[in-house]
Coordinates of C-alpha atoms (C1' of nucleotides) in Angstrom, one line a residue:
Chain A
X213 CA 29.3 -9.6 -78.9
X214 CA 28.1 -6.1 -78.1
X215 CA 29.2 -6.3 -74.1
X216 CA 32.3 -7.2 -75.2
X217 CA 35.1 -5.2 -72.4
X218 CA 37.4 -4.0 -75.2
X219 CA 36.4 0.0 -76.0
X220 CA 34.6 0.4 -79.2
X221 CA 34.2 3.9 -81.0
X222 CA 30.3 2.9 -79.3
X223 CA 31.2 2.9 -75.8
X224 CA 34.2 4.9 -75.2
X225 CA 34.1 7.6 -73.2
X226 CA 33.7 10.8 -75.2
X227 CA 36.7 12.8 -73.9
X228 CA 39.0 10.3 -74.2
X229 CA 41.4 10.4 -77.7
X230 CA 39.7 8.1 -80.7
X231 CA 36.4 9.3 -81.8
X232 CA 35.8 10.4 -85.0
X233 CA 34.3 13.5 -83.6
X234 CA 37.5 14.6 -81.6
X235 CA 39.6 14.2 -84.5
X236 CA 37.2 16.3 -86.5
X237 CA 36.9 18.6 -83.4
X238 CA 40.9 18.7 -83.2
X239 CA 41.6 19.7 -87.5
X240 CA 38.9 22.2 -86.9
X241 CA 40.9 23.8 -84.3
X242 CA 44.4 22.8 -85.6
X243 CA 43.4 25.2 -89.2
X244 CA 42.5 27.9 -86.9
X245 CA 45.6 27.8 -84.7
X246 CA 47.6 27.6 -87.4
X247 CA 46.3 30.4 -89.6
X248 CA 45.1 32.9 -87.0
X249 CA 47.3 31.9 -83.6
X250 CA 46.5 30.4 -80.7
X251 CA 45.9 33.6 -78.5
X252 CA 43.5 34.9 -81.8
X253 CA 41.1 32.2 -81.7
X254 CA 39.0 32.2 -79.5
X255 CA 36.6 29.1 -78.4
X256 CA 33.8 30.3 -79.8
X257 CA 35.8 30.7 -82.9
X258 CA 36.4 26.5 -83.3
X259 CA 32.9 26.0 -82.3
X260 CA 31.5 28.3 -84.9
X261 CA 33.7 26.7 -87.4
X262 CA 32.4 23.2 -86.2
X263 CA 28.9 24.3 -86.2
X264 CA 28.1 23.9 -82.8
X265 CA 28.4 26.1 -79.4
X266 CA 30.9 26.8 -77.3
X267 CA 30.2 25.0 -74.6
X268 CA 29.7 21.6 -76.1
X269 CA 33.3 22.0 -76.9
X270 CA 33.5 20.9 -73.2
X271 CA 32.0 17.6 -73.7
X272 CA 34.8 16.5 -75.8
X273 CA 38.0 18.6 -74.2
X274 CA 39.2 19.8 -70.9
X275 CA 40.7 23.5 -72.3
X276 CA 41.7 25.1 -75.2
X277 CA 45.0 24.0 -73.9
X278 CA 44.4 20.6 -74.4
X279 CA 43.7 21.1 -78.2
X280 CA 46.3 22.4 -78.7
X281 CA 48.4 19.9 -76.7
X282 CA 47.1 16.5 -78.7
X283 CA 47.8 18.3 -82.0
X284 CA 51.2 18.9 -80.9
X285 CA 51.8 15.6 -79.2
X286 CA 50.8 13.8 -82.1
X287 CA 53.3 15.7 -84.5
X288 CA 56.1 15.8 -82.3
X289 CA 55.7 11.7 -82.1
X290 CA 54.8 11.3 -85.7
X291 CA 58.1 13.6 -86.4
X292 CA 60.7 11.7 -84.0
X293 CA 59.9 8.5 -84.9
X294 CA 60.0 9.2 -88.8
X295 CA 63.7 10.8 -87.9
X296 CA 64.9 8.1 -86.0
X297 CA 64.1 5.6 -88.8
X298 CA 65.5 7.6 -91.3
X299 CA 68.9 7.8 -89.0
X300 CA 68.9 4.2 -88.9
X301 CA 68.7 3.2 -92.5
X302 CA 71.1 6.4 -93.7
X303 CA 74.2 4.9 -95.0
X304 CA 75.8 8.3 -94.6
X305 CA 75.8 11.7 -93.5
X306 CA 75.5 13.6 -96.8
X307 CA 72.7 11.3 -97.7
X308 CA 71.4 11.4 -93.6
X309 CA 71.1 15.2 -94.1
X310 CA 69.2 14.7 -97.8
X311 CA 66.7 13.0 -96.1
X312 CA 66.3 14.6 -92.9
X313 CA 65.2 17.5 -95.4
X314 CA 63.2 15.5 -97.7
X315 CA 61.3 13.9 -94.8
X316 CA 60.7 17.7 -93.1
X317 CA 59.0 19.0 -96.1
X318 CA 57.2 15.6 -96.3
X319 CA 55.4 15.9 -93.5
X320 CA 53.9 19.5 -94.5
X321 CA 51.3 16.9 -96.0
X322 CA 50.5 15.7 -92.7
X323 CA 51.3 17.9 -90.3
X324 CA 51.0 21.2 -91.9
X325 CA 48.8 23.2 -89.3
X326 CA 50.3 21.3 -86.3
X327 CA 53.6 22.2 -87.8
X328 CA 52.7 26.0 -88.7
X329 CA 51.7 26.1 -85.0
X330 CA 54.8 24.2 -83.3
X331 CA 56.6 27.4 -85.2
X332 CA 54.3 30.4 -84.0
X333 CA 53.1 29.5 -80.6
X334 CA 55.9 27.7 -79.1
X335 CA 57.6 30.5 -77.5
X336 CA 54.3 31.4 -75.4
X337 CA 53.4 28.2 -74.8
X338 CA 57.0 26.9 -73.2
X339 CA 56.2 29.2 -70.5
X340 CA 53.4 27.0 -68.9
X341 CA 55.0 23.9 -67.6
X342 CA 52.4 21.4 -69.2
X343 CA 54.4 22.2 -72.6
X344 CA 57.7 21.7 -71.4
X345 CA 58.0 18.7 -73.8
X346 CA 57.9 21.2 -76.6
X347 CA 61.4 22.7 -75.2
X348 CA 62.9 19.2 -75.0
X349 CA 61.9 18.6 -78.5
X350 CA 63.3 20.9 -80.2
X351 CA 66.5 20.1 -77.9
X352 CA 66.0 16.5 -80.0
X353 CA 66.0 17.8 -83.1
X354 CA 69.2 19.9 -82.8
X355 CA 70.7 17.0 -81.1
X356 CA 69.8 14.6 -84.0
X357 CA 71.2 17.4 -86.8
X358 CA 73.9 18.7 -85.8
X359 CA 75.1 14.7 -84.5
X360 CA 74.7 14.5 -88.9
X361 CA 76.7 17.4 -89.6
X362 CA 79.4 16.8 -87.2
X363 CA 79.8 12.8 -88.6
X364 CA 79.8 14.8 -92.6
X365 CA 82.3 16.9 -91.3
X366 CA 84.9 13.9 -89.8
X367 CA 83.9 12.0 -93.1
X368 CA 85.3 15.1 -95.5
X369 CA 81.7 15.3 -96.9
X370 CA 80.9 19.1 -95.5
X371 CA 83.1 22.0 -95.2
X372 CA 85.6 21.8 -92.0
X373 CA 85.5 25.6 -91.5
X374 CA 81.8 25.4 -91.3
X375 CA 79.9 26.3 -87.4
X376 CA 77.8 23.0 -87.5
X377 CA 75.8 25.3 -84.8
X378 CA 75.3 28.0 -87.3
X379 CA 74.6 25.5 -90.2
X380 CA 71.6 23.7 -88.3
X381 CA 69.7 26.9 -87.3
X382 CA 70.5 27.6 -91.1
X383 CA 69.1 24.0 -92.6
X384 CA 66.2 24.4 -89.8
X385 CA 64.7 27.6 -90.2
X386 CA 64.7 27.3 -93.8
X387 CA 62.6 24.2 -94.0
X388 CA 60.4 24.6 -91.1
X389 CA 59.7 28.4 -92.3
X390 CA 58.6 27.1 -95.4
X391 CA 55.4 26.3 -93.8
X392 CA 54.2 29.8 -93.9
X393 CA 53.7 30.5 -97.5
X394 CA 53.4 26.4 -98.8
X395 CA 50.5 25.9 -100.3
X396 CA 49.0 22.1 -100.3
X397 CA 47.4 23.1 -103.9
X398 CA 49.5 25.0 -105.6
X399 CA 52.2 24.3 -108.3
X400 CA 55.0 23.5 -106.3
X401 CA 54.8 20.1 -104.5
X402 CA 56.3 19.4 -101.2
X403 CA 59.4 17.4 -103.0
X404 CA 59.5 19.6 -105.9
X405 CA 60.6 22.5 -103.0
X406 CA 63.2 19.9 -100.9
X407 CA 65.1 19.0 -103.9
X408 CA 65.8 23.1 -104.8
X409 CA 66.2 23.5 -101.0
X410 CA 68.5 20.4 -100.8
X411 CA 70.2 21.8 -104.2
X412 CA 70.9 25.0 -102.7
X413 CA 72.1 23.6 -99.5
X414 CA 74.7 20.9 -100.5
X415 CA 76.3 22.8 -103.0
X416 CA 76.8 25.3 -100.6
X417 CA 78.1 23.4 -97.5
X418 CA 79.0 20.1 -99.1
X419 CA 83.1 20.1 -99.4
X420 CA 83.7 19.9 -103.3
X421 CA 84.9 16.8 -105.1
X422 CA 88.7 16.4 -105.4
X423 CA 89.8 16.2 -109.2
Chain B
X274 CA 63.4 83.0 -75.5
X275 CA 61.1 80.7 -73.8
X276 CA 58.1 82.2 -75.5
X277 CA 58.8 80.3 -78.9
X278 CA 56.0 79.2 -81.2
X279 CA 58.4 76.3 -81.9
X280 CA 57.3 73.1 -79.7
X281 CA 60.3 71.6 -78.0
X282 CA 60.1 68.8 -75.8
X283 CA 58.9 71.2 -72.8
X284 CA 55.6 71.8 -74.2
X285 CA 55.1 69.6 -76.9
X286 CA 51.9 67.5 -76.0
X287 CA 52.7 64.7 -74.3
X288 CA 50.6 62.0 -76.8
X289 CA 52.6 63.4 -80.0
X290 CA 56.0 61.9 -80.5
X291 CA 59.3 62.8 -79.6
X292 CA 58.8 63.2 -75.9
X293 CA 61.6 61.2 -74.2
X294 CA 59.3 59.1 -72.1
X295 CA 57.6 58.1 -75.2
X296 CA 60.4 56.6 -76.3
X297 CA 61.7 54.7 -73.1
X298 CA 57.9 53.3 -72.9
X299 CA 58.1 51.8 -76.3
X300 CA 61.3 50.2 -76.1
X301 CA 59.6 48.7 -73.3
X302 CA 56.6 47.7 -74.7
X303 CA 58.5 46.4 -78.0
X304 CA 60.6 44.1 -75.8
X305 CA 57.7 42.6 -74.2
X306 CA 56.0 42.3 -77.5
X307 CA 59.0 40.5 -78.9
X308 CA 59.5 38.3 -76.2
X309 CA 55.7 37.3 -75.2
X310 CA 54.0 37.8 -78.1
X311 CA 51.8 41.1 -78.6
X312 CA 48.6 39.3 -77.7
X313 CA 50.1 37.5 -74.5
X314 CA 51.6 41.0 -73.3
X315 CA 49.2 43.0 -71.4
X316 CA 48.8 46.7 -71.3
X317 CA 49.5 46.1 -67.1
X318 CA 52.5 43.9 -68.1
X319 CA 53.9 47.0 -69.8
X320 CA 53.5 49.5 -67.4
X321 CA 54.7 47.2 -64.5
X322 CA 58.1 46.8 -66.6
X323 CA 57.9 50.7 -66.7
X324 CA 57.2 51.0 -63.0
X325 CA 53.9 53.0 -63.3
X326 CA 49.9 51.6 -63.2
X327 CA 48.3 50.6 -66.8
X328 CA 45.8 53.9 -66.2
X329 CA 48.8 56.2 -66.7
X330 CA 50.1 54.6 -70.3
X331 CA 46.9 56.0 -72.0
X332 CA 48.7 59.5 -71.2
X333 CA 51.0 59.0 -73.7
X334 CA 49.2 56.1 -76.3
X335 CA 45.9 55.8 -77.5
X336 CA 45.9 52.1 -77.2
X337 CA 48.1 49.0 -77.8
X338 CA 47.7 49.1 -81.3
X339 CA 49.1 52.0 -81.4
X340 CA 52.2 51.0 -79.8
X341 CA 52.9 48.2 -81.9
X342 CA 52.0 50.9 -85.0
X343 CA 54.8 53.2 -83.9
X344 CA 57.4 50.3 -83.7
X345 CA 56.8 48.6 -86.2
X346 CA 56.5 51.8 -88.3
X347 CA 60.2 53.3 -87.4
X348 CA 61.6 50.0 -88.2
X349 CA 59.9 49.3 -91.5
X350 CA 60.7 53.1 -92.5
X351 CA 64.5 52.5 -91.6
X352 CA 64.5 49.5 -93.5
X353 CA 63.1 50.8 -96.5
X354 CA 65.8 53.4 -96.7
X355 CA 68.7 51.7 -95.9
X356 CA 67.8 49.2 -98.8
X357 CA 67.3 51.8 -101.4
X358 CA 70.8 52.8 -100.8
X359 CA 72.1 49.6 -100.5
X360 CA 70.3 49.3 -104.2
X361 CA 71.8 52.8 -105.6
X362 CA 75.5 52.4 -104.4
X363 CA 76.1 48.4 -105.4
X364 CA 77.8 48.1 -108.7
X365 CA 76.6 44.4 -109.1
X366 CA 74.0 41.6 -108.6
X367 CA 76.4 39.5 -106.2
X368 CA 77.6 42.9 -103.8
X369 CA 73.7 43.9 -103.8
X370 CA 72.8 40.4 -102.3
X371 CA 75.8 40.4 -99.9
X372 CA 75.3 43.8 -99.1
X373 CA 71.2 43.6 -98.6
X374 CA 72.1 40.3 -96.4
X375 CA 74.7 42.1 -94.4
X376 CA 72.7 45.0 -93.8
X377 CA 69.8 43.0 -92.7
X378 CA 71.7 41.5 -90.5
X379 CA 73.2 44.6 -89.0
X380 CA 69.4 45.9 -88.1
X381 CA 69.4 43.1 -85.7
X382 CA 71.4 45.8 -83.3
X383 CA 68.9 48.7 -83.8
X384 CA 65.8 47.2 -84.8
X385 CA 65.7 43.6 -82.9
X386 CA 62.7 43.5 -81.1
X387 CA 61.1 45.3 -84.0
X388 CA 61.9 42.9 -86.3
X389 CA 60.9 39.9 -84.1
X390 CA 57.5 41.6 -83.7
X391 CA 57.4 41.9 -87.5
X392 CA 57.9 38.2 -88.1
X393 CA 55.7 36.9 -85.2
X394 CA 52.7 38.6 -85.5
X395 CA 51.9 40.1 -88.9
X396 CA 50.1 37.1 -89.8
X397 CA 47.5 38.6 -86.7
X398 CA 48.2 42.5 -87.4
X399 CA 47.7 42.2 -91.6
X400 CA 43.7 41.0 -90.2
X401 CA 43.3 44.6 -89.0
X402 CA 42.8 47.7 -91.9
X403 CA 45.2 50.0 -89.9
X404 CA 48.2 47.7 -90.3
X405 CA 47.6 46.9 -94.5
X406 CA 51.0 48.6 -94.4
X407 CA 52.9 45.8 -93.2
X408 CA 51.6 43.6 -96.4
X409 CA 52.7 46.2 -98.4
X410 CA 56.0 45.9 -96.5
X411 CA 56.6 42.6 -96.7
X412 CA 55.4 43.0 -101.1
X413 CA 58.3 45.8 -101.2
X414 CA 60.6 43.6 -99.7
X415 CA 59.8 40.5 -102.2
X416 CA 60.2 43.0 -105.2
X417 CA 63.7 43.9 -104.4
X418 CA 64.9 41.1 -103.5
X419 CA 63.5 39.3 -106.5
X420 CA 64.6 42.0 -109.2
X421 CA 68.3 41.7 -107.7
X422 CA 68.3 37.9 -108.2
X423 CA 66.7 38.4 -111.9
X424 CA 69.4 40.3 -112.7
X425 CA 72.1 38.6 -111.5
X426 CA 71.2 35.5 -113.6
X427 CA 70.5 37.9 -116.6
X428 CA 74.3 39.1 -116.2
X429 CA 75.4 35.4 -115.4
X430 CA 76.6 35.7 -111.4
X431 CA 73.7 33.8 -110.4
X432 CA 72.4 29.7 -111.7
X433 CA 70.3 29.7 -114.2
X434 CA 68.3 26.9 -112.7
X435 CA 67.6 28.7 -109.7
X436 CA 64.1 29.7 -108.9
X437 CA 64.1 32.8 -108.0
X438 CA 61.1 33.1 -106.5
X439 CA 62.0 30.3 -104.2
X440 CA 65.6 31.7 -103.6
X441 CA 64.3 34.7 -102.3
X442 CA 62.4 33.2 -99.4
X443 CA 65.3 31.0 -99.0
X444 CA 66.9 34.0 -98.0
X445 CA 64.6 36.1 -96.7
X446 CA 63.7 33.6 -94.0
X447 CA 67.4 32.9 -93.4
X448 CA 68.0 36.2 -92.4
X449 CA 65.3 37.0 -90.5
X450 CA 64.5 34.2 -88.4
X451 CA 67.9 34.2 -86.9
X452 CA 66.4 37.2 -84.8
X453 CA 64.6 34.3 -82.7
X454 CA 68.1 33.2 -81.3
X455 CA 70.1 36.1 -82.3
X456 CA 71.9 37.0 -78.8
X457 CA 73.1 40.6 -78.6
X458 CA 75.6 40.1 -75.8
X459 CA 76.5 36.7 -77.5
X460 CA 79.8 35.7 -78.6
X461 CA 77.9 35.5 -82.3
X462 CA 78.3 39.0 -83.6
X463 CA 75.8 39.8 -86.5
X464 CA 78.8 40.1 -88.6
X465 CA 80.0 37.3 -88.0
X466 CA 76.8 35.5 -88.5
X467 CA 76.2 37.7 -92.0
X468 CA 79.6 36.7 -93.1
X469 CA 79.0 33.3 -92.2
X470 CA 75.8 33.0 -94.3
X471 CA 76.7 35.0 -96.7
X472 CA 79.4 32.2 -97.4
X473 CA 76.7 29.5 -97.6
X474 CA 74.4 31.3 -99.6
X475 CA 76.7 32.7 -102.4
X476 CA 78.7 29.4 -102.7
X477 CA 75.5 27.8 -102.9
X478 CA 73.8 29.8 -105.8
X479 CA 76.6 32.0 -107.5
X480 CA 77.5 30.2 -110.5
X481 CA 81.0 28.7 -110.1
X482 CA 83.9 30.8 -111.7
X483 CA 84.6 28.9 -115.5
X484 CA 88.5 28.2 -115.5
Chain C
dG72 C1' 26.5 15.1 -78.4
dT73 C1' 24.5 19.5 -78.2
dC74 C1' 22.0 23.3 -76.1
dT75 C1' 20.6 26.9 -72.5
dA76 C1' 22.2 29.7 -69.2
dT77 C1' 25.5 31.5 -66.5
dA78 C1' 29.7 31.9 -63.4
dT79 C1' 34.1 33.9 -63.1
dG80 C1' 38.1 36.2 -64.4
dT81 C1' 40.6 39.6 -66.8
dA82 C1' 41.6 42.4 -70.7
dG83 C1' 41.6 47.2 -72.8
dA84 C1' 40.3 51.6 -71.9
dT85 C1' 38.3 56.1 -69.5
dA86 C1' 37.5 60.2 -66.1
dG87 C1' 39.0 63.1 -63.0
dA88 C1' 42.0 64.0 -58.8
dC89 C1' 46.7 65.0 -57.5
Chain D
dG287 C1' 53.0 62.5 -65.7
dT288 C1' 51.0 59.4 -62.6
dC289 C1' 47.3 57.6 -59.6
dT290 C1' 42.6 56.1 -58.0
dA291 C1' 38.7 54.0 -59.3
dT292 C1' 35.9 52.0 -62.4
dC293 C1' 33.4 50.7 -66.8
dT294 C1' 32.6 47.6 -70.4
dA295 C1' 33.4 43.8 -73.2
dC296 C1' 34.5 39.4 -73.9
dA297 C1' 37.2 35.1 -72.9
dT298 C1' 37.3 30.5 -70.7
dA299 C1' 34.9 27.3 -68.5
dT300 C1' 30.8 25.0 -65.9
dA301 C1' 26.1 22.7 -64.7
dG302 C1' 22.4 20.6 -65.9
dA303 C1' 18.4 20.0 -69.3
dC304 C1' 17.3 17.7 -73.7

DNA sequence: GTCTATATGTAGATAGAC
DNA sequence: GTCTATCTACATATAGAC
């Protein structure tokens, strides 16, 4: 059963994604991106952390640019399909936008460092072609949010006078931002800060009942 | 006449400030750093932009650091100012927030490559001793903002159920990360961008008028 | 999977001529 | 005020032994 052609964690080839070791490896890295930048850190810096030299880094990744690219990769994936499911089951906009929001701030629990770094480092690294998917998903996401607020706004649920435009960069910087001073063990919870950031946002943009 | 103990800008030493030079090199350098990062810009990036070799920039600054110090340092002393009036002149809660909002906004002409530096990289500049000014900066800031909102819900402008705490960075990061997008030769004035927010934000958290 | 040893590039910064 | 020339340090990455 041992020579069996199906990859185990056994015989896998080390650089290649699955080992428990690379996903150790990766969080390592992924805490230090995150907290001290990608440019800051330097390899020496993850191996350190990790306990082991520089160079054995090697054995497990290509570059420091790979890291960095699986943490990203695996994010961005996690993120687009959670949005697209919560698109499909939304019955409608105002209640589409509630969860978009909901579901952001939800995956600070998963994604926190991945999503602390999508936030700093993206403008450097969109300049090397490798991480041109980064650009085309963040074109997604303001695809998929302002599609929501443009389907409120022909349903009467937000404001008419309100630059949908405007309103997403509004809705996105405030939750993604958030990232930068959550903490995963401090009082406020992930869904205890969506519902005050949803409260303050829908009373603000959502068009007010008629009496 | 030309004799005078006084230094004008003929024989003031060229590393001091004031020199015009000076200035024209910094601009430079804080675009670069705005744009690229301060780590990803190079001290031979700069002086390309400026048309001269990396040597000659050491003429004028002691180092990199000290560039960003200068920048960041007339921005944050601007700021600081223009608050404290903001704070003596409004006659309530509700025209201090719009007013503190509006202003910020309206540093986005002077100060916007400043201000981009000062989001993007004071996570790396607060590691080194010379730069514990930004956190008290960024503490100032918190305190202002914070004592405004207290007061408004004390006089009954602002819900009482808001968290303050969490309102403020609502805003805070509102304002400020629109310098990431922010286009000066845009057909988005800042004003019109303030005004725009402004009308989120207040209609979100002022308490509605009782009839 | 990690270590030893090292190649290679490039960054920040300096000294002195012009 | 800028250039020429160069120093020094450190970063990423590699090759092969264990």
């Amino acid at each position: 059963m041992v020579s069996t052609k199906r990859l185990s964690s056994r015989n896998r080839p080390a650089r290649e994604s699955g080992s428990e070791r690379r996903a150790e490896l990766l969080a390592i890295a992924a805490e230090l991106f995150a907290t001290r930048g990608f440019l800051a850190t330097t390899v020496r810096d993850i191996a350190d952390a990790a306990g082991i030299l520089s160079g054995s880094l090697y054995h497990h990744f290509d570059s420091k640019e790979s890291m960095v690219d699986e943490i990203l990769r695996a994010f961005l994936d996690d993120q687009r399909r959670t949005n697209e499911q919560v698109l499909r089951e939304a019955p409608d906009p105002r209640t589409a936008i509630t969860e978009l929001v909901r579901q952001s701030f939800a995956a600070m629990q998963k994604h926190r460092a991945a999503i602390a770094i999508f936030q700093n480092e993206s403008k450097y690294l969109e300049q090397l072609e490798r991480f041109d998917y980064l650009t085309q998903a963040a074109n997604d996401f303001e695809r998929t949010w302002i599609r929501v607020l443009q389907d409120g706004q022909r349903a009467g649920v937000f404001r008419a006078d309100l630059n949908v435009k405007l309103a997403y960069r509004f809705i996105r910087d405030m939750v993604w931002t958030t990232v930068h001073w959550y903490n995963p063990r401090g009082k406020l919870t992930s869904s205890a800060i969506a519902d005050q950031y949803v409260k303050i946002l829908c009373e603000g943009i959502a068009e007010p009942e008629k009496p």
